[in-house]
Short mmCIF file of C-alpha atoms in Angstrom, two decimals:
data_model
loop_
_atom_site.label_atom_id
_atom_site.label_comp_id
_atom_site.label_asym_id
_atom_site.label_seq_id
_atom_site.Cartn_x
_atom_site.Cartn_y
_atom_site.Cartn_z
CA MET A 1 10.89 -2.89 -18.42
CA ALA A 2 13.02 -2.55 -20.06
CA LEU A 3 11.95 -3.05 -23.52
CA VAL A 4 9.17 -0.26 -22.43
CA ALA A 5 11.82 2.03 -21.59
CA PHE A 6 14.36 0.80 -24.43
CA TRP A 7 12.34 0.81 -27.75
CA PRO A 8 13.01 2.56 -30.43
CA SER A 9 10.06 4.47 -30.74
CA PRO A 10 7.74 5.41 -28.01
CA VAL A 11 5.57 2.61 -27.46
CA ASP A 12 2.04 4.34 -27.76
CA GLN A 13 2.42 4.87 -31.39
CA PRO A 14 0.79 2.12 -32.88
CA ILE A 15 -1.86 2.76 -30.13
CA GLN A 16 -2.16 6.97 -30.47
CA GLY A 17 -5.60 6.14 -32.78
CA GLU A 18 -7.33 4.62 -30.81
CA LEU A 19 -6.64 5.44 -27.45
CA ALA A 20 -7.40 8.71 -28.60
CA ARG A 21 -10.77 6.80 -29.66
CA ILE A 22 -11.35 4.78 -26.20
CA LEU A 23 -10.88 8.55 -24.56
CA ARG A 24 -13.30 10.01 -26.81
CA PHE A 25 -15.42 7.38 -25.81
CA PHE A 26 -15.46 7.74 -22.31
CA HIS A 27 -15.31 11.63 -22.34
CA ALA A 28 -19.16 11.26 -24.70
CA HIS A 29 -19.60 8.64 -21.80
CA GLY A 30 -19.33 10.74 -18.52
CA ILE A 31 -15.19 10.28 -17.60
CA PRO A 32 -14.69 13.61 -17.11
CA ALA A 33 -12.36 15.23 -18.74
CA TRP A 34 -8.65 15.31 -16.81
CA PHE A 35 -9.07 11.42 -17.74
CA ASP A 36 -7.23 12.03 -20.85
CA TYR A 37 -4.13 11.23 -22.62
CA LYS A 38 -1.59 12.65 -20.35
CA PHE A 39 -2.74 11.14 -17.51
CA VAL A 40 -2.85 7.61 -19.04
CA GLU A 41 0.90 8.50 -19.93
CA ALA A 42 1.43 9.14 -16.19
CA SER A 43 -0.59 6.72 -14.71
CA ALA A 44 0.70 3.40 -16.94
CA ASN A 45 4.52 5.63 -15.99
CA VAL A 46 3.15 4.99 -11.94
CA VAL A 47 1.72 1.43 -12.82
CA LEU A 48 5.62 -0.07 -15.00
CA PHE A 49 7.37 0.60 -11.61
CA VAL A 50 5.06 -0.66 -9.12
CA PRO A 51 6.54 -3.74 -9.94
CA LEU A 52 10.32 -2.07 -9.32
CA GLY A 53 9.55 -1.11 -5.66
CA VAL A 54 7.49 -4.76 -5.18
CA VAL A 55 10.86 -6.72 -6.41
CA ALA A 56 13.63 -4.19 -4.59
CA SER A 57 11.64 -4.14 -1.49
CA LEU A 58 11.43 -7.97 -1.31
CA ALA A 59 15.10 -8.37 -2.32
CA PHE A 60 16.21 -5.36 -0.34
CA ALA A 61 14.36 -6.45 3.36
CA GLU A 62 16.40 -4.32 5.36
CA LYS A 63 15.44 -1.09 2.94
CA ARG A 64 13.79 2.22 4.68
CA TRP A 65 10.93 3.13 1.72
CA TRP A 66 12.61 5.99 0.70
CA GLN A 67 15.34 4.34 0.00
CA ILE A 68 13.64 2.18 -2.49
CA GLY A 69 12.36 5.33 -3.92
CA ALA A 70 15.07 6.40 -4.67
CA PHE A 71 17.11 3.81 -6.04
CA GLY A 72 14.19 3.99 -8.13
CA LEU A 73 15.31 7.90 -8.79
CA ILE A 74 17.98 6.32 -10.24
CA VAL A 75 16.59 3.50 -12.27
CA SER A 76 14.20 6.14 -13.27
CA GLY A 77 17.24 8.47 -14.16
CA CYS A 78 19.11 6.70 -16.04
CA ILE A 79 16.82 5.58 -18.75
CA GLU A 80 15.53 9.00 -19.30
CA LEU A 81 19.43 10.00 -19.61
CA GLY A 82 19.80 6.80 -21.90
CA GLN A 83 17.35 8.48 -24.10
CA LEU A 84 17.75 11.42 -24.24
CA LEU A 85 21.63 10.15 -25.84
CA PHE A 86 20.48 7.36 -28.22
CA LEU A 87 17.26 7.35 -28.75
CA HIS A 88 16.17 10.89 -31.22
CA ASP A 89 12.60 9.07 -31.20
CA ARG A 90 11.75 8.84 -27.60
CA PHE A 91 11.42 11.61 -25.39
CA ALA A 92 13.11 12.37 -22.11
CA SER A 93 10.82 14.40 -19.33
CA PRO A 94 11.26 14.81 -15.38
CA GLN A 95 7.71 14.13 -15.54
CA ASP A 96 8.26 10.34 -16.23
CA VAL A 97 11.73 10.54 -13.96
CA VAL A 98 8.80 11.64 -10.70
CA THR A 99 5.49 9.28 -11.53
CA ASN A 100 8.08 6.22 -12.11
CA THR A 101 10.06 7.04 -8.76
CA SER A 102 6.49 7.78 -7.55
CA GLY A 103 5.23 4.06 -8.89
CA ALA A 104 8.23 2.82 -6.81
CA VAL A 105 7.30 4.39 -3.38
CA ILE A 106 3.85 2.99 -4.23
CA GLY A 107 5.46 -0.48 -4.61
CA ALA A 108 7.65 -0.44 -1.78
CA LEU A 109 5.15 0.73 0.44
CA LEU A 110 2.97 -2.51 -1.17
CA ALA A 111 5.92 -4.79 -0.26
CA ILE A 112 5.81 -3.49 3.20
CA GLU A 113 1.90 -3.50 4.14
CA ALA A 114 1.92 -7.05 2.62
CA LEU A 115 4.40 -8.52 4.83
CA LYS A 116 3.64 -6.74 8.07
CA ARG A 117 -0.23 -9.16 7.90
CA PRO A 118 0.65 -12.33 7.31
CA GLN A 119 3.46 -11.74 10.40
CA ALA A 120 0.38 -9.69 12.84
CA ARG A 121 -1.27 -12.81 12.35
CA ARG A 122 1.31 -15.24 13.20
CA LEU A 123 2.11 -13.41 16.07
CA SER A 124 -1.80 -12.58 17.48
CA ALA A 125 -2.16 -16.37 16.36
CA ALA A 126 0.56 -17.68 18.76
CA GLY A 127 0.03 -14.71 21.75
CA LEU A 128 -4.21 -16.30 21.82
CA ARG A 129 -1.46 -19.71 22.27
CA ASN A 130 0.36 -18.41 24.10
CA ALA A 131 -3.18 -16.77 26.58
CA ASN A 132 -4.84 -20.16 26.17
CA SER A 133 -1.79 -22.62 27.79
CA SER A 134 -1.34 -20.89 30.65
#
């Protein structure tokens, strides 16, 4: 994540032409116009922060999803501030902070849900064993 965040030039710069060509192909084959570069960029920002939300949720299991989201907000804010101050070819954006934070929240919710499922299965299996032994 740090490599992408602090790369000196926009990370999509080498593939911008290819990405534009792929999007034109998609649009010519029925994909709606709203599925454009801005949508792809915003989606990439969300996806970039999902692992942060998952790992933070697992590392700090006592924290709630919104606390992990706040952590994502702080991390994203620091990244955008670093881009603003030190990377003149990059563009700091409040939109990136929102999408990055959303990714951290999604990651936290996924981790919380994934942890609940095995616990629920173990509890129901233990309950069945106890009911059968009575």
